[in-house]
Amino acid sequence: MTDAIRQIVLDFESALLNGVRSGADEAGLSKVRDAAFDRLREVKEGPSPPPLDTVYDFAAEITFKLHMALKTIRT
């Protein structure tokens, strides 16, 4: 199940970088985050969910990367 979460993070990173490169605004990057969180929620609520601390660790990683991207587009 951790592999599924890692894939969510990789997909998020890819979409986030594409958004920054293409000039997305804060709302656009936030939508990318929201989509990743929706996918995390699906895994968390699935038939064999990973431990909650694992889900929260990956959610924190997504949030941190979003903040870095937002700083990048603001400068």
Coordinates of N, CA, C and O in Angstrom, one line a residue:
M1 N 0.8 -1.2 0.0 CA 0.0 0.0 0.0 C 0.9 1.3 0.0 O 0.5 2.3 -0.5
T2 N 2.0 1.2 0.6 CA 2.9 2.3 0.6 C 3.3 2.7 -0.8 O 3.5 3.9 -1.1
D3 N 3.5 1.7 -1.7 CA 3.8 2.0 -3.1 C 2.7 2.8 -3.7 O 3.1 3.7 -4.5
A4 N 1.5 2.6 -3.4 CA 0.4 3.4 -4.0 C 0.5 4.8 -3.5 O 0.3 5.8 -4.3
I5 N 0.9 5.0 -2.2 CA 1.0 6.4 -1.7 C 2.2 7.0 -2.4 O 2.2 8.2 -2.7
R6 N 3.3 6.3 -2.5 CA 4.5 6.9 -3.2 C 4.2 7.3 -4.6 O 4.6 8.4 -5.1
Q7 N 3.4 6.5 -5.3 CA 3.0 6.9 -6.6 C 2.1 8.2 -6.6 O 2.3 9.0 -7.5
I8 N 1.3 8.3 -5.6 CA 0.5 9.6 -5.5 C 1.4 10.8 -5.4 O 1.2 11.8 -6.0
V9 N 2.4 10.6 -4.5 CA 3.4 11.7 -4.3 C 4.2 12.0 -5.6 O 4.4 13.2 -6.0
L10 N 4.6 11.0 -6.3 CA 5.3 11.2 -7.5 C 4.4 11.9 -8.6 O 4.9 12.8 -9.3
D11 N 3.2 11.5 -8.7 CA 2.3 12.1 -9.6 C 2.0 13.6 -9.2 O 2.0 14.4 -10.1
F12 N 1.9 13.8 -7.9 CA 1.8 15.2 -7.4 C 3.0 16.0 -7.8 O 2.8 17.1 -8.3
E13 N 4.2 15.5 -7.5 CA 5.4 16.3 -7.9 C 5.4 16.6 -9.3 O 5.8 17.7 -9.7
S14 N 5.1 15.7 -10.2 CA 5.1 15.9 -11.6 C 4.1 17.0 -12.0 O 4.5 17.9 -12.8
A15 N 2.9 16.8 -11.5 CA 1.9 17.8 -11.8 C 2.3 19.2 -11.3 O 2.0 20.2 -11.9
L16 N 2.8 19.2 -10.1 CA 3.2 20.5 -9.5 C 4.3 21.2 -10.3 O 4.2 22.4 -10.6
L17 N 5.3 20.4 -10.7 CA 6.4 21.0 -11.5 C 5.9 21.5 -12.9 O 6.3 22.5 -13.3
N18 N 5.0 20.7 -13.5 CA 4.4 21.1 -14.7 C 3.6 22.4 -14.5 O 3.7 23.3 -15.4
G19 N 2.9 22.5 -13.4 CA 2.2 23.8 -13.1 C 3.1 25.0 -12.9 O 2.8 26.0 -13.5
V20 N 4.2 24.8 -12.2 CA 5.1 25.9 -12.0 C 5.7 26.3 -13.4 O 5.8 27.5 -13.7
R21 N 6.1 25.3 -14.2 CA 6.7 25.6 -15.5 C 5.8 26.3 -16.4 O 6.2 27.2 -17.2
S22 N 4.5 26.0 -16.3 CA 3.6 26.6 -17.2 C 2.9 27.9 -16.7 O 2.1 28.4 -17.4
G23 N 3.4 28.3 -15.6 CA 2.9 29.6 -15.1 C 1.6 29.5 -14.3 O 0.9 30.5 -14.2
A24 N 1.3 28.4 -13.7 CA 0.1 28.2 -12.9 C 0.1 29.2 -11.7 O 1.1 29.6 -11.2
D25 N -1.1 29.6 -11.3 CA -1.2 30.5 -10.2 C -1.4 29.7 -8.9 O -1.4 28.4 -9.0
E26 N -1.6 30.4 -7.8 CA -1.7 29.7 -6.5 C -2.9 28.7 -6.5 O -2.9 27.6 -6.0
A27 N -4.0 29.2 -7.1 CA -5.2 28.4 -7.1 C -5.0 27.1 -7.9 O -5.5 26.0 -7.6
G28 N -4.3 27.2 -9.0 CA -4.0 26.0 -9.9 C -3.2 25.0 -9.1 O -3.4 23.8 -9.2
L29 N -2.1 25.5 -8.4 CA -1.3 24.6 -7.7 C -2.0 24.0 -6.5 O -1.8 22.8 -6.2
S30 N -2.9 24.7 -5.9 CA -3.7 24.2 -4.8 C -4.7 23.1 -5.3 O -4.9 22.1 -4.6
K31 N -5.1 23.2 -6.5 CA -6.0 22.1 -7.1 C -5.2 20.8 -7.3 O -5.7 19.8 -7.1
V32 N -3.9 21.0 -7.6 CA -3.1 19.8 -7.8 C -2.9 19.1 -6.4 O -3.0 17.9 -6.3
R33 N -2.7 19.9 -5.3 CA -2.6 19.4 -4.0 C -3.9 18.7 -3.6 O -3.9 17.6 -3.0
D34 N -5.0 19.4 -3.9 CA -6.4 18.8 -3.5 C -6.6 17.5 -4.2 O -7.1 16.5 -3.5
A35 N -6.2 17.3 -5.4 CA -6.3 16.1 -6.1 C -5.5 15.0 -5.5 O -5.9 13.8 -5.3
A36 N -4.3 15.3 -5.1 CA -3.4 14.4 -4.4 C -4.0 14.0 -3.0 O -4.0 12.8 -2.7
F37 N -4.6 14.9 -2.3 CA -5.2 14.6 -1.0 C -6.4 13.7 -1.2 O -6.7 12.8 -0.4
D38 N -7.2 14.0 -2.3 CA -8.3 13.1 -2.6 C -7.9 11.7 -2.8 O -8.5 10.7 -2.3
R39 N -6.8 11.5 -3.5 CA -6.3 10.2 -3.8 C -5.7 9.5 -2.5 O -5.9 8.3 -2.3
L40 N -5.1 10.3 -1.6 CA -4.6 9.8 -0.4 C -5.8 9.3 0.5 O -5.7 8.3 1.2
R41 N -6.8 10.1 0.5 CA -8.0 9.8 1.3 C -8.6 8.5 0.8 O -9.0 7.6 1.6
E42 N -8.6 8.2 -0.5 CA -9.1 7.0 -1.1 C -8.3 5.8 -0.6 O -8.9 4.8 -0.2
V43 N -7.0 6.0 -0.5 CA -6.1 4.9 -0.1 C -6.4 4.7 1.4 O -6.5 3.5 1.9
K44 N -6.5 5.8 2.2 CA -6.7 5.7 3.6 C -8.0 5.0 4.0 O -8.1 4.3 5.0
E45 N -9.0 5.2 3.1 CA -10.3 4.6 3.4 C -10.5 3.3 2.7 O -11.6 2.7 2.7
G46 N -9.5 2.8 2.0 CA -9.6 1.5 1.3 C -9.7 0.3 2.1 O -9.6 0.4 3.4
P47 N -9.7 -0.9 1.5 CA -9.9 -2.1 2.2 C -8.7 -2.5 3.1 O -8.8 -3.2 4.1
S48 N -7.5 -2.1 2.7 CA -6.3 -2.4 3.5 C -5.5 -1.2 3.7 O -4.4 -1.0 3.0
P49 N -5.9 -0.2 4.5 CA -5.2 1.1 4.6 C -3.9 0.9 5.3 O -3.7 0.1 6.2
P50 N -3.0 1.8 4.9 CA -1.7 1.9 5.6 C -1.9 2.5 7.0 O -2.9 3.1 7.2
P51 N -0.9 2.4 7.9 CA -1.0 3.1 9.2 C -1.2 4.6 9.0 O -0.7 5.2 8.0
L52 N -2.0 5.2 9.9 CA -2.3 6.7 9.7 C -1.1 7.5 9.7 O -1.0 8.5 9.0
D53 N -0.1 7.2 10.5 CA 1.1 8.0 10.5 C 1.8 8.0 9.2 O 2.4 9.0 8.8
T54 N 1.7 6.9 8.4 CA 2.3 6.9 7.1 C 1.5 7.9 6.2 O 2.2 8.6 5.4
V55 N 0.2 7.8 6.2 CA -0.6 8.7 5.4 C -0.3 10.2 5.8 O -0.1 11.0 4.9
Y56 N -0.2 10.5 7.1 CA 0.1 11.8 7.5 C 1.5 12.3 7.1 O 1.7 13.5 6.7
D57 N 2.5 11.4 7.1 CA 3.8 11.7 6.7 C 3.8 12.1 5.2 O 4.4 13.1 4.8
F58 N 3.1 11.4 4.4 CA 3.0 11.7 3.0 C 2.2 13.0 2.7 O 2.6 13.8 1.9
A59 N 1.2 13.2 3.5 CA 0.4 14.4 3.4 C 1.3 15.6 3.8 O 1.2 16.7 3.1
A60 N 2.1 15.5 4.8 CA 3.0 16.6 5.2 C 4.0 16.8 4.1 O 4.4 18.0 3.8
E61 N 4.5 15.8 3.4 CA 5.4 16.0 2.3 C 4.8 16.7 1.2 O 5.4 17.6 0.6
I62 N 3.6 16.4 0.9 CA 2.8 17.1 -0.2 C 2.7 18.6 0.2 O 2.9 19.5 -0.7
T63 N 2.3 18.8 1.4 CA 2.1 20.2 1.8 C 3.4 21.0 1.8 O 3.4 22.1 1.3
F64 N 4.5 20.4 2.2 CA 5.8 21.1 2.2 C 6.2 21.4 0.7 O 6.6 22.5 0.5
K65 N 6.0 20.5 -0.2 CA 6.3 20.7 -1.6 C 5.5 21.8 -2.2 O 5.9 22.6 -3.0
L66 N 4.2 21.8 -1.8 CA 3.3 22.9 -2.3 C 3.8 24.2 -1.8 O 3.9 25.2 -2.6
H67 N 4.2 24.3 -0.6 CA 4.7 25.6 0.0 C 6.0 26.0 -0.8 O 6.1 27.2 -1.1
M68 N 6.8 25.1 -1.1 CA 8.0 25.5 -1.8 C 7.7 26.0 -3.2 O 8.2 27.0 -3.7
A69 N 6.7 25.3 -3.9 CA 6.3 25.8 -5.2 C 5.7 27.1 -5.1 O 5.9 28.0 -6.0
L70 N 4.9 27.4 -4.1 CA 4.2 28.7 -4.0 C 5.2 29.8 -3.8 O 5.1 30.9 -4.3
K71 N 6.3 29.5 -3.0 CA 7.4 30.5 -2.8 C 8.0 30.8 -4.1 O 8.4 31.9 -4.4
T72 N 8.2 29.7 -4.9 CA 8.8 29.9 -6.2 C 8.0 30.8 -7.2 O 8.6 31.7 -7.8
I73 N 6.7 30.6 -7.2 CA 5.9 31.4 -8.2 C 5.7 32.8 -7.6 O 5.4 33.7 -8.4
R74 N 5.9 33.1 -6.4 CA 5.7 34.4 -5.8 C 7.0 35.3 -6.0 O 6.9 36.5 -5.8
T75 N 8.1 34.7 -6.3 CA 9.3 35.5 -6.4 C 9.6 35.8 -7.9 O 9.0 35.4 -8.8

